[in-house]
Short mmCIF file of C-alpha atoms in Angstrom, two decimals:
data_model
loop_
_atom_site.label_atom_id
_atom_site.label_comp_id
_atom_site.label_asym_id
_atom_site.label_seq_id
_atom_site.Cartn_x
_atom_site.Cartn_y
_atom_site.Cartn_z
CA UNK A 1 3.78 48.14 -79.64
CA UNK A 2 4.22 44.40 -79.27
CA UNK A 3 5.48 43.23 -75.82
CA UNK A 4 7.80 40.42 -76.18
CA UNK A 5 6.92 37.35 -73.68
CA UNK A 6 10.09 35.74 -72.24
CA UNK A 7 9.90 32.22 -73.22
CA UNK A 8 11.57 31.26 -69.80
CA UNK A 9 8.94 33.07 -68.00
CA UNK A 10 6.20 31.33 -69.68
CA UNK A 11 7.81 27.97 -69.20
CA UNK A 12 8.17 29.02 -65.35
CA UNK A 13 4.48 29.95 -65.06
CA UNK A 14 3.46 26.70 -66.77
CA UNK A 15 5.66 24.80 -64.34
CA UNK A 16 3.96 26.83 -61.41
CA UNK A 17 0.62 26.35 -62.41
CA UNK A 18 1.06 22.46 -62.68
CA UNK A 19 2.10 22.59 -58.96
CA UNK A 20 -0.80 22.60 -56.65
CA UNK A 21 1.00 23.79 -53.51
CA UNK A 22 2.10 27.07 -55.80
CA UNK A 23 -1.46 27.52 -56.71
CA UNK A 24 -2.56 27.23 -53.43
CA UNK A 25 -0.17 29.90 -52.13
CA UNK A 26 -0.64 32.22 -55.07
CA UNK A 27 -3.86 31.99 -56.72
CA UNK A 28 -6.50 32.44 -53.74
CA UNK A 29 -7.85 35.07 -51.42
CA UNK A 30 -9.47 34.90 -48.05
CA UNK A 31 -11.30 37.14 -45.77
CA UNK A 32 -9.58 37.43 -42.22
CA UNK A 33 -11.09 38.67 -38.92
CA UNK A 34 -8.59 41.49 -38.61
CA UNK A 35 -7.76 40.77 -34.97
CA UNK A 36 -4.33 42.27 -35.24
CA UNK A 37 -5.70 45.65 -36.65
CA UNK A 38 -5.32 44.98 -40.32
CA UNK A 39 -7.02 47.44 -42.59
CA UNK A 40 -7.53 45.20 -45.48
CA UNK A 41 -9.59 42.27 -44.44
CA UNK A 42 -9.01 40.42 -47.86
CA UNK A 43 -5.41 39.11 -48.42
CA UNK A 44 -3.71 36.41 -50.36
CA UNK A 45 -4.01 32.84 -48.76
CA UNK A 46 -0.56 31.68 -47.22
CA UNK A 47 -0.71 28.31 -45.52
CA UNK A 48 0.38 28.64 -41.80
CA UNK A 49 2.69 26.23 -40.05
CA UNK A 50 -0.11 23.89 -39.05
CA UNK A 51 -1.62 23.78 -42.48
CA UNK A 52 1.62 23.08 -44.07
CA UNK A 53 2.31 20.32 -41.68
CA UNK A 54 -0.97 18.78 -42.38
CA UNK A 55 -0.59 18.95 -46.21
CA UNK A 56 2.67 17.08 -45.92
CA UNK A 57 1.26 14.16 -43.97
CA UNK A 58 -2.06 14.18 -45.79
CA UNK A 59 -3.51 10.59 -46.47
CA UNK A 60 -6.65 8.87 -47.85
CA UNK A 61 -8.34 8.83 -44.49
CA UNK A 62 -7.70 11.61 -42.01
CA UNK A 63 -8.72 12.78 -38.74
CA UNK A 64 -7.83 16.21 -37.39
CA UNK A 65 -7.99 16.84 -33.68
CA UNK A 66 -7.23 20.45 -32.99
CA UNK A 67 -7.11 23.70 -31.23
CA UNK A 68 -9.41 26.45 -32.34
CA UNK A 69 -8.83 29.14 -35.10
CA UNK A 70 -6.06 27.19 -36.99
CA UNK A 71 -7.80 27.56 -40.28
CA UNK A 72 -8.44 24.00 -41.40
CA UNK A 73 -11.74 24.76 -42.84
CA UNK A 74 -10.30 27.43 -44.91
CA UNK A 75 -7.46 25.34 -45.91
CA UNK A 76 -9.36 22.41 -47.04
CA UNK A 77 -12.06 24.49 -48.85
CA UNK A 78 -9.23 26.00 -50.95
CA UNK A 79 -7.64 22.53 -51.57
CA UNK A 80 -11.10 21.25 -52.74
CA UNK A 81 -11.67 24.07 -54.91
CA UNK A 82 -8.27 24.01 -56.45
CA UNK A 83 -8.64 20.20 -57.17
CA UNK A 84 -12.09 20.77 -58.77
CA UNK A 85 -10.78 23.67 -60.85
CA UNK A 86 -7.80 21.83 -62.18
CA UNK A 87 -9.04 18.17 -62.34
CA UNK A 88 -11.71 16.97 -64.80
CA UNK A 89 -14.92 14.99 -63.77
CA UNK A 90 -14.36 15.07 -59.92
CA UNK A 91 -16.83 15.78 -56.97
CA UNK A 92 -15.74 17.59 -53.88
CA UNK A 93 -17.81 17.89 -50.79
CA UNK A 94 -17.85 19.65 -47.36
CA UNK A 95 -20.38 18.48 -44.73
CA UNK A 96 -21.12 21.03 -42.20
CA UNK A 97 -22.89 20.73 -38.69
CA UNK A 98 -26.08 22.65 -39.75
CA UNK A 99 -27.52 24.52 -42.54
CA UNK A 100 -26.41 27.86 -41.20
CA UNK A 101 -22.76 26.59 -41.06
CA UNK A 102 -22.99 25.13 -44.45
CA UNK A 103 -24.24 28.54 -45.81
CA UNK A 104 -21.45 30.26 -44.50
CA UNK A 105 -18.69 28.06 -45.42
CA UNK A 106 -20.03 28.14 -48.96
CA UNK A 107 -20.23 31.87 -49.08
CA UNK A 108 -17.23 33.27 -47.30
CA UNK A 109 -14.83 30.47 -48.10
CA UNK A 110 -15.38 28.57 -51.48
CA UNK A 111 -17.63 31.14 -53.45
CA UNK A 112 -15.47 34.07 -52.25
CA UNK A 113 -12.38 32.41 -53.11
CA UNK A 114 -13.47 31.51 -56.68
CA UNK A 115 -15.01 35.19 -57.18
CA UNK A 116 -11.58 36.24 -56.35
CA UNK A 117 -9.44 34.39 -58.60
CA UNK A 118 -7.22 36.09 -61.07
CA UNK A 119 -9.46 37.30 -64.00
CA UNK A 120 -7.58 35.17 -66.41
CA UNK A 121 -7.83 31.95 -64.40
CA UNK A 122 -11.52 32.84 -63.59
CA UNK A 123 -12.06 33.38 -67.36
CA UNK A 124 -10.81 29.86 -68.13
CA UNK A 125 -12.89 28.16 -65.28
CA UNK A 126 -16.45 29.42 -66.21
CA UNK A 127 -19.44 27.99 -63.93
CA UNK A 128 -22.00 25.90 -65.53
CA UNK A 129 -24.10 25.89 -62.25
CA UNK A 130 -23.80 28.53 -59.48
CA UNK A 131 -26.52 27.65 -56.75
CA UNK A 132 -26.33 28.54 -53.05
CA UNK A 133 -24.47 25.40 -52.15
CA UNK A 134 -22.70 24.10 -55.27
CA UNK A 135 -20.32 25.27 -58.05
CA UNK A 136 -20.37 23.18 -61.19
CA UNK A 137 -17.63 24.26 -63.50
CA UNK A 138 -18.30 24.25 -67.44
CA UNK A 139 -14.72 23.76 -68.64
CA UNK A 140 -13.98 20.14 -66.91
CA UNK A 141 -17.54 19.06 -65.27
CA UNK A 142 -16.04 18.97 -61.86
CA UNK A 143 -18.06 20.24 -58.72
CA UNK A 144 -17.59 21.48 -55.27
CA UNK A 145 -20.69 21.26 -52.79
CA UNK A 146 -21.20 22.30 -49.22
CA UNK A 147 -24.20 20.51 -47.33
CA UNK A 148 -25.29 18.86 -44.21
CA UNK A 149 -25.22 15.23 -45.59
CA UNK A 150 -24.08 13.64 -48.90
CA UNK A 151 -25.17 10.28 -49.79
CA UNK A 152 -25.60 9.88 -53.55
CA UNK A 153 -22.82 9.19 -55.92
CA UNK A 154 -19.02 9.00 -55.59
CA UNK A 155 -17.31 11.84 -53.53
CA UNK A 156 -13.63 12.00 -54.54
CA UNK A 157 -12.80 14.57 -51.74
CA UNK A 158 -14.94 14.84 -48.69
CA UNK A 159 -14.35 17.28 -45.65
CA UNK A 160 -16.62 16.73 -42.58
CA UNK A 161 -16.22 19.97 -40.55
CA UNK A 162 -16.74 19.82 -36.69
CA UNK A 163 -17.86 16.24 -36.67
CA UNK A 164 -17.60 16.20 -32.88
CA UNK A 165 -20.22 18.72 -32.73
CA UNK A 166 -22.38 16.89 -34.99
CA UNK A 167 -21.87 13.58 -32.87
CA UNK A 168 -22.70 15.34 -29.83
CA UNK A 169 -25.90 17.41 -31.04
CA UNK A 170 -27.12 15.47 -33.87
CA UNK A 171 -26.27 11.65 -33.34
CA UNK A 172 -28.67 10.63 -36.11
CA UNK A 173 -27.11 12.81 -38.50
CA UNK A 174 -23.65 11.28 -37.33
CA UNK A 175 -24.87 7.98 -38.19
CA UNK A 176 -26.20 9.13 -41.51
CA UNK A 177 -22.46 10.42 -42.28
CA UNK A 178 -21.07 7.25 -41.22
CA UNK A 179 -23.25 4.87 -43.11
CA UNK A 180 -23.99 6.98 -46.20
CA UNK A 181 -21.40 9.82 -46.73
CA UNK A 182 -18.06 8.12 -45.86
CA UNK A 183 -18.79 5.03 -47.80
CA UNK A 184 -19.24 7.18 -50.92
CA UNK A 185 -15.47 8.20 -50.76
CA UNK A 186 -13.56 5.67 -53.04
CA UNK A 187 -10.21 4.21 -51.72
CA UNK A 188 -8.33 6.31 -53.97
CA UNK A 189 -10.25 9.52 -52.68
CA UNK A 190 -9.41 11.52 -49.67
CA UNK A 191 -11.58 11.90 -46.70
CA UNK A 192 -10.61 14.35 -43.78
CA UNK A 193 -12.74 14.54 -40.64
CA UNK A 194 -11.97 17.65 -38.43
CA UNK A 195 -13.20 18.82 -35.05
CA UNK A 196 -12.42 20.01 -31.50
CA UNK A 197 -13.45 17.41 -29.02
CA UNK A 198 -17.01 16.86 -27.43
CA UNK A 199 -16.79 14.27 -24.70
CA UNK A 200 -15.79 10.54 -24.42
CA UNK A 201 -18.49 9.15 -26.71
CA UNK A 202 -19.72 9.44 -30.29
CA UNK A 203 -18.21 8.57 -33.73
CA UNK A 204 -15.68 11.41 -33.63
CA UNK A 205 -14.25 10.09 -30.34
CA UNK A 206 -14.18 6.51 -31.58
CA UNK A 207 -12.57 7.43 -34.77
CA UNK A 208 -9.98 9.45 -32.83
CA UNK A 209 -9.13 6.59 -30.39
CA UNK A 210 -8.81 4.11 -33.47
CA UNK A 211 -6.50 6.48 -35.17
CA UNK A 212 -4.40 6.99 -32.17
CA UNK A 213 -4.09 3.44 -31.63
CA UNK A 214 -2.79 2.93 -35.23
CA UNK A 215 -0.28 5.81 -34.55
CA UNK A 216 1.18 3.87 -31.39
CA UNK A 217 1.34 0.72 -33.30
CA UNK A 218 3.54 2.66 -35.81
CA UNK A 219 2.59 0.22 -38.65
CA UNK A 220 1.98 1.07 -42.48
CA UNK A 221 -1.58 2.24 -43.03
CA UNK A 222 -3.97 0.92 -45.56
CA UNK A 223 -6.22 3.07 -47.70
CA UNK A 224 -8.97 2.57 -45.30
CA UNK A 225 -6.98 3.22 -42.15
CA UNK A 226 -7.38 6.76 -40.56
CA UNK A 227 -4.28 8.85 -39.93
CA UNK A 228 -4.50 10.92 -36.73
CA UNK A 229 -3.40 14.74 -37.03
CA UNK A 230 -3.24 16.45 -33.62
CA UNK A 231 -2.64 20.29 -33.62
CA UNK A 232 -2.30 21.43 -29.89
CA UNK A 233 -2.52 25.15 -28.94
CA UNK A 234 0.91 25.32 -27.82
CA UNK A 235 2.29 24.75 -31.34
CA UNK A 236 0.53 27.86 -32.69
CA UNK A 237 2.99 30.85 -32.37
CA UNK A 238 0.10 33.12 -32.45
CA UNK A 239 -1.15 31.89 -28.98
CA UNK A 240 1.14 34.04 -26.70
CA UNK A 241 0.43 36.87 -24.31
CA UNK A 242 2.54 39.20 -22.29
CA UNK A 243 2.66 37.78 -18.80
CA UNK A 244 2.24 41.25 -17.15
CA UNK A 245 -1.04 41.35 -15.23
CA UNK A 246 -1.86 37.73 -15.67
CA UNK A 247 -2.37 36.03 -12.30
CA UNK A 248 -1.03 32.40 -12.03
CA UNK A 249 -2.25 30.43 -9.25
CA UNK A 250 -0.27 27.40 -7.81
CA UNK A 251 -2.81 25.00 -9.63
CA UNK A 252 -2.10 26.71 -13.04
CA UNK A 253 1.57 26.18 -12.37
CA UNK A 254 1.24 22.42 -11.42
CA UNK A 255 -0.79 21.99 -14.42
CA UNK A 256 1.80 23.47 -16.84
CA UNK A 257 4.77 21.57 -15.29
CA UNK A 258 2.73 18.35 -15.85
CA UNK A 259 1.89 19.27 -19.28
CA UNK A 260 5.59 19.93 -19.94
CA UNK A 261 6.60 16.57 -18.52
CA UNK A 262 4.05 14.79 -21.05
CA UNK A 263 4.90 16.80 -24.01
CA UNK A 264 8.66 16.89 -23.49
CA UNK A 265 9.06 20.66 -24.13
CA UNK A 266 8.98 23.75 -21.85
CA UNK A 267 6.12 26.47 -22.20
CA UNK A 268 7.17 29.98 -22.27
CA UNK A 269 5.81 32.52 -19.68
CA UNK A 270 4.11 34.04 -22.74
CA UNK A 271 2.39 30.81 -23.56
CA UNK A 272 1.34 30.36 -20.01
CA UNK A 273 -0.12 33.84 -19.73
CA UNK A 274 -2.13 33.37 -22.93
CA UNK A 275 -3.62 29.92 -21.78
CA UNK A 276 -4.49 31.36 -18.37
CA UNK A 277 -6.06 34.54 -19.64
CA UNK A 278 -7.91 32.86 -22.48
CA UNK A 279 -9.41 30.23 -20.12
CA UNK A 280 -10.48 32.93 -17.63
CA UNK A 281 -11.91 35.55 -20.01
CA UNK A 282 -13.38 33.39 -22.92
CA UNK A 283 -14.54 30.33 -20.71
CA UNK A 284 -15.21 31.78 -17.39
CA UNK A 285 -12.49 29.74 -15.79
CA UNK A 286 -14.11 26.43 -16.76
CA UNK A 287 -11.36 23.81 -17.46
CA UNK A 288 -13.54 21.49 -19.49
CA UNK A 289 -14.05 24.12 -22.22
CA UNK A 290 -10.60 25.05 -22.27
CA UNK A 291 -9.40 21.35 -22.60
CA UNK A 292 -11.98 20.84 -25.24
CA UNK A 293 -11.20 24.08 -27.38
CA UNK A 294 -7.30 24.38 -26.80
CA UNK A 295 -6.04 20.88 -25.83
CA UNK A 296 -2.49 20.22 -24.71
CA UNK A 297 -2.56 16.68 -25.53
CA UNK A 298 -4.98 14.00 -27.48
CA UNK A 299 -6.27 12.44 -24.10
CA UNK A 300 -6.94 15.94 -22.74
CA UNK A 301 -9.00 17.01 -25.67
CA UNK A 302 -11.75 14.38 -24.50
CA UNK A 303 -10.97 15.17 -20.78
CA UNK A 304 -13.74 16.35 -18.38
CA UNK A 305 -12.94 17.66 -15.03
CA UNK A 306 -14.44 16.00 -11.94
CA UNK A 307 -15.21 19.59 -10.57
CA UNK A 308 -18.79 19.94 -9.94
CA UNK A 309 -19.61 16.24 -10.52
CA UNK A 310 -22.09 14.84 -7.76
CA UNK A 311 -20.66 11.46 -7.32
CA UNK A 312 -16.76 12.10 -7.54
CA UNK A 313 -16.08 10.88 -3.88
CA UNK A 314 -18.40 7.85 -4.42
CA UNK A 315 -16.48 6.69 -7.31
CA UNK A 316 -13.11 7.16 -5.68
CA UNK A 317 -14.56 4.58 -2.94
CA UNK A 318 -15.90 2.24 -5.61
CA UNK A 319 -12.52 1.87 -7.29
CA UNK A 320 -10.61 1.94 -3.90
CA UNK A 321 -12.52 -1.09 -2.71
CA UNK A 322 -12.75 -2.75 -6.10
CA UNK A 323 -16.42 -2.69 -6.47
CA UNK A 324 -16.46 -2.01 -10.23
CA UNK A 325 -15.34 -5.47 -11.44
CA UNK A 326 -16.96 -8.37 -12.78
CA UNK A 327 -20.24 -8.93 -11.25
CA UNK A 328 -22.08 -12.09 -12.33
CA UNK A 329 -25.65 -12.49 -12.72
CA UNK A 330 -27.10 -14.99 -10.14
CA UNK A 331 -29.87 -16.77 -12.21
CA UNK A 332 -31.87 -17.79 -9.15
CA UNK A 333 -32.29 -14.10 -7.82
CA UNK A 334 -34.80 -11.88 -9.42
CA UNK A 335 -33.65 -8.95 -11.31
CA UNK A 336 -35.12 -5.50 -10.67
CA UNK A 337 -34.87 -2.66 -12.90
CA UNK A 338 -34.98 1.21 -12.37
CA UNK A 339 -35.97 3.54 -14.90
CA UNK A 340 -35.81 7.16 -16.25
CA UNK A 341 -38.28 8.24 -18.71
CA UNK A 342 -36.85 11.35 -20.41
CA UNK A 343 -37.87 14.06 -22.88
CA UNK A 344 -38.12 12.99 -26.46
CA UNK A 345 -38.55 9.42 -25.58
CA UNK A 346 -35.12 8.95 -24.09
CA UNK A 347 -34.96 6.13 -21.72
CA UNK A 348 -32.47 4.63 -19.37
CA UNK A 349 -32.73 1.38 -17.43
CA UNK A 350 -30.41 -0.24 -14.42
CA UNK A 351 -30.71 -3.83 -14.02
CA UNK A 352 -30.21 -4.86 -10.25
CA UNK A 353 -29.99 -7.88 -7.84
CA UNK A 354 -30.04 -7.78 -4.25
CA UNK A 355 -27.66 -10.41 -2.98
CA UNK A 356 -27.32 -10.57 0.95
CA UNK A 357 -26.18 -6.91 1.87
CA UNK A 358 -24.96 -6.32 -1.74
CA UNK A 359 -26.92 -4.05 -4.42
CA UNK A 360 -25.46 -5.65 -7.62
CA UNK A 361 -26.13 -3.71 -10.96
CA UNK A 362 -25.35 -6.13 -13.78
CA UNK A 363 -26.43 -4.21 -16.62
CA UNK A 364 -27.54 -0.76 -18.08
CA UNK A 365 -29.33 -0.02 -21.29
CA UNK A 366 -30.26 3.49 -22.71
CA UNK A 367 -31.97 4.35 -26.04
CA UNK A 368 -33.99 7.16 -27.64
CA UNK A 369 -36.81 7.41 -29.99
CA UNK A 370 -37.87 3.93 -29.47
CA UNK A 371 -41.43 2.74 -28.15
CA UNK A 372 -41.83 0.85 -24.84
CA UNK A 373 -42.33 -2.15 -26.77
CA UNK A 374 -38.62 -1.97 -27.93
CA UNK A 375 -37.39 -2.02 -24.19
CA UNK A 376 -39.48 -4.70 -23.15
CA UNK A 377 -38.27 -6.83 -26.18
CA UNK A 378 -34.76 -6.03 -25.05
CA UNK A 379 -35.53 -7.36 -21.57
CA UNK A 380 -37.35 -10.46 -22.73
CA UNK A 381 -34.25 -11.37 -24.55
CA UNK A 382 -31.96 -11.36 -21.54
CA UNK A 383 -33.50 -14.41 -19.95
CA UNK A 384 -33.76 -13.01 -16.48
CA UNK A 385 -36.45 -13.83 -13.78
CA UNK A 386 -38.01 -10.48 -12.98
CA UNK A 387 -38.67 -9.06 -9.68
CA UNK A 388 -40.02 -5.30 -9.55
CA UNK A 389 -39.70 -2.60 -12.13
CA UNK A 390 -39.41 1.13 -10.62
CA UNK A 391 -40.58 3.97 -12.66
CA UNK A 392 -40.01 7.66 -11.71
CA UNK A 393 -43.08 9.60 -10.33
CA UNK A 394 -44.13 10.72 -13.98
CA UNK A 395 -44.46 6.98 -14.77
CA UNK A 396 -47.97 7.28 -13.40
CA UNK A 397 -48.79 10.51 -15.84
CA UNK A 398 -50.76 10.12 -18.89
CA UNK A 399 -48.78 10.78 -21.99
CA UNK A 400 -50.81 12.86 -24.52
CA UNK A 401 -50.56 11.69 -28.00
CA UNK A 402 -50.44 8.00 -27.38
CA UNK A 403 -53.13 5.83 -28.93
CA UNK A 404 -55.11 5.45 -25.71
CA UNK A 405 -53.50 8.47 -23.42
CA UNK A 406 -52.23 5.81 -21.23
CA UNK A 407 -49.58 6.23 -18.40
CA UNK A 408 -46.06 4.52 -18.95
CA UNK A 409 -47.05 2.12 -16.14
CA UNK A 410 -50.22 1.18 -18.02
CA UNK A 411 -48.37 0.73 -21.43
CA UNK A 412 -45.59 -1.38 -19.64
CA UNK A 413 -48.20 -3.59 -18.08
CA UNK A 414 -50.13 -3.98 -21.24
CA UNK A 415 -46.85 -5.11 -22.80
CA UNK A 416 -46.59 -7.92 -20.19
CA UNK A 417 -44.56 -6.42 -17.40
CA UNK A 418 -45.78 -7.18 -13.79
CA UNK A 419 -44.92 -5.42 -10.66
CA UNK A 420 -44.51 -2.02 -11.88
CA UNK A 421 -44.09 0.41 -9.02
CA UNK A 422 -43.78 4.20 -8.96
CA UNK A 423 -41.08 5.83 -7.01
CA UNK A 424 -42.61 8.66 -4.95
CA UNK A 425 -41.81 12.07 -5.89
CA UNK A 426 -39.42 14.07 -3.32
CA UNK A 427 -39.77 17.79 -2.87
CA UNK A 428 -36.25 18.76 -3.88
CA UNK A 429 -33.79 16.81 -6.41
CA UNK A 430 -30.93 17.52 -4.05
CA UNK A 431 -32.62 15.38 -1.56
CA UNK A 432 -32.71 12.42 -4.05
CA UNK A 433 -29.03 13.07 -4.91
CA UNK A 434 -27.94 12.98 -1.16
CA UNK A 435 -29.77 9.68 -0.65
CA UNK A 436 -28.28 8.33 -3.73
CA UNK A 437 -24.73 9.18 -2.33
CA UNK A 438 -25.63 7.40 0.56
CA UNK A 439 -26.85 4.30 -1.46
CA UNK A 440 -23.46 3.97 -3.08
CA UNK A 441 -22.26 2.25 0.02
CA UNK A 442 -23.73 -1.03 -0.67
CA UNK A 443 -23.31 -1.01 -4.43
CA UNK A 444 -21.32 -3.13 -6.95
CA UNK A 445 -20.99 -2.76 -10.75
CA UNK A 446 -20.41 -4.99 -13.36
CA UNK A 447 -17.56 -3.19 -15.37
CA UNK A 448 -18.72 -4.23 -18.79
CA UNK A 449 -22.43 -4.49 -18.46
CA UNK A 450 -22.76 -1.13 -16.84
CA UNK A 451 -19.93 0.74 -18.77
CA UNK A 452 -22.27 3.51 -20.39
CA UNK A 453 -24.22 3.79 -17.20
CA UNK A 454 -21.06 4.42 -15.08
CA UNK A 455 -20.02 7.07 -17.57
CA UNK A 456 -23.34 8.73 -16.85
CA UNK A 457 -23.15 8.56 -13.20
CA UNK A 458 -19.45 9.74 -12.99
CA UNK A 459 -20.08 12.89 -15.39
CA UNK A 460 -23.55 13.75 -13.83
CA UNK A 461 -22.78 17.30 -12.70
CA UNK A 462 -23.94 20.57 -11.69
CA UNK A 463 -24.82 23.39 -14.15
CA UNK A 464 -21.97 25.87 -14.72
CA UNK A 465 -22.94 29.59 -14.11
CA UNK A 466 -21.10 31.46 -17.10
CA UNK A 467 -21.54 34.93 -15.52
CA UNK A 468 -20.64 34.10 -12.07
CA UNK A 469 -17.98 31.54 -12.76
CA UNK A 470 -19.39 29.11 -10.12
CA UNK A 471 -21.26 25.75 -10.07
CA UNK A 472 -24.97 26.28 -9.68
CA UNK A 473 -26.91 24.19 -7.12
CA UNK A 474 -28.89 22.15 -9.74
CA UNK A 475 -27.95 19.45 -12.17
CA UNK A 476 -26.97 20.03 -15.72
CA UNK A 477 -29.32 18.29 -18.22
CA UNK A 478 -27.33 16.42 -20.74
CA UNK A 479 -26.29 12.86 -21.81
CA UNK A 480 -25.39 11.98 -18.36
CA UNK A 481 -28.63 12.94 -16.70
CA UNK A 482 -30.94 10.31 -18.00
CA UNK A 483 -28.74 7.41 -16.55
CA UNK A 484 -28.03 9.29 -13.37
CA UNK A 485 -31.98 10.15 -12.99
CA UNK A 486 -32.69 6.27 -13.52
CA UNK A 487 -30.01 5.40 -10.73
CA UNK A 488 -31.24 8.07 -8.39
CA UNK A 489 -34.78 5.98 -8.45
CA UNK A 490 -32.85 3.31 -6.55
CA UNK A 491 -30.98 5.86 -4.34
CA UNK A 492 -34.55 7.35 -3.27
CA UNK A 493 -36.16 3.85 -2.50
CA UNK A 494 -33.13 1.78 -1.22
CA UNK A 495 -33.66 2.29 2.46
CA UNK A 496 -37.25 2.07 2.30
CA UNK A 497 -37.30 -1.26 0.69
CA UNK A 498 -34.85 -2.71 3.16
CA UNK A 499 -36.06 -0.83 6.32
CA UNK A 500 -39.27 0.70 5.61
CA UNK A 501 -40.52 1.51 9.28
CA UNK A 502 -37.32 3.53 10.17
CA UNK A 503 -37.10 5.29 6.88
CA UNK A 504 -40.51 6.44 6.75
CA UNK A 505 -39.92 8.74 9.72
CA UNK A 506 -36.47 9.67 8.54
CA UNK A 507 -37.61 10.70 5.01
CA UNK A 508 -40.49 12.70 6.53
CA UNK A 509 -38.00 14.72 8.73
CA UNK A 510 -35.63 15.03 5.90
CA UNK A 511 -38.07 16.34 3.34
CA UNK A 512 -39.57 18.63 6.00
CA UNK A 513 -36.00 20.14 6.78
CA UNK A 514 -35.37 20.57 2.94
CA UNK A 515 -38.60 22.62 2.89
CA UNK A 516 -37.53 24.68 5.75
CA UNK A 517 -34.24 25.47 4.39
#
């Protein structure tokens, strides 16, 4: 028996198949986590509220700053796959933070969605190439690929997943993305950079700030301008929890009241309860992690708490008394330098002048992966008259693997530096931190020349104990620690430089007390 096909139904199907949004909501299947007790973990994809909002505002260049678990990587993988399936001769790419993440994205999102297409669609879109990272379609010569970098050729659609993490953990890879992958996207193409925040530095932070500035200007964007898409936690309907049993402190109430005033809407008791419970259970009550993973505002996403920071009170006093300002270089006064020689050739240098009773810091410089000759070259370009150069105690330790197995002190002297001195080692780093706190009382900082160094000092903090939900009594080793360690050399030597006789006795007593503690 022949089944008659309704011409109207055929026309309707053809019309639907020509609509990318219809295809997106009807052709593809995804794997879900099953957090709500679902028996079937493979379901048809249906764009959620945040995903629909993003698609409606899609631009040529896009920056997504978001709360976690809103499904943007899944969405973009399906949009790219759909574009490659139904558009000839295009190249779609997804950059992941590392090889493991790239493999998971390709297997569980791209390849899974293709394998579970309706059989008649899949038959019309056969594969010419099926590798562990790329699908190339035989019917139209289009492809979709997932990798950690893409430089060669044109990429018509590019998604950079978790770019904030790439910037924080692999800065060289971030530079590669900025200089190689992004320029491969033509003006007519689409670029999507998506991430949670990772601190107030790096390419993702800079891109977000530029996009935010353009949004505030409310001007027409060019194809090269970035559009900011912000998706806070409080817009997601699933982020709610029954408030029974959730303990809300006065500090929590004050926080939510401040957020409500800024966003212009009320947060329900269920939303507040979800936020507090998630922070306390998933992030051991650490506010920094919550701001990063579930931001309430754009600025909060990049905010870092001053809780656990060593020099918070010192910075309050510096700002209160205007000692972070324009600090001129006095050409007739020698410039001293204070160094930290970090692991993996990370280096930090403070440039300092003593004027009367003031310790003036006029410049800060840091870099990594460079030889000592680079730093000496930078110093020579400044035109300063040099005083003394202070290295930490390991500046007098031979570095194995160098051509002559010299110490850093010997290498710098061989490059022409004179008056290189070693800051004596102290028994406990907490002693040096306290001496540095005392040293702030005479310090002035040039706001522009020391901009990066001031960030390092202000964010130098204790390590967080995830198990006990308290700050440990030891510093966290991160981007802030090198600059802070370099400045600590000054703190440890300051009084000895200006009053050596009295300090020698006090230092001996202080170190003895620390040893007995």
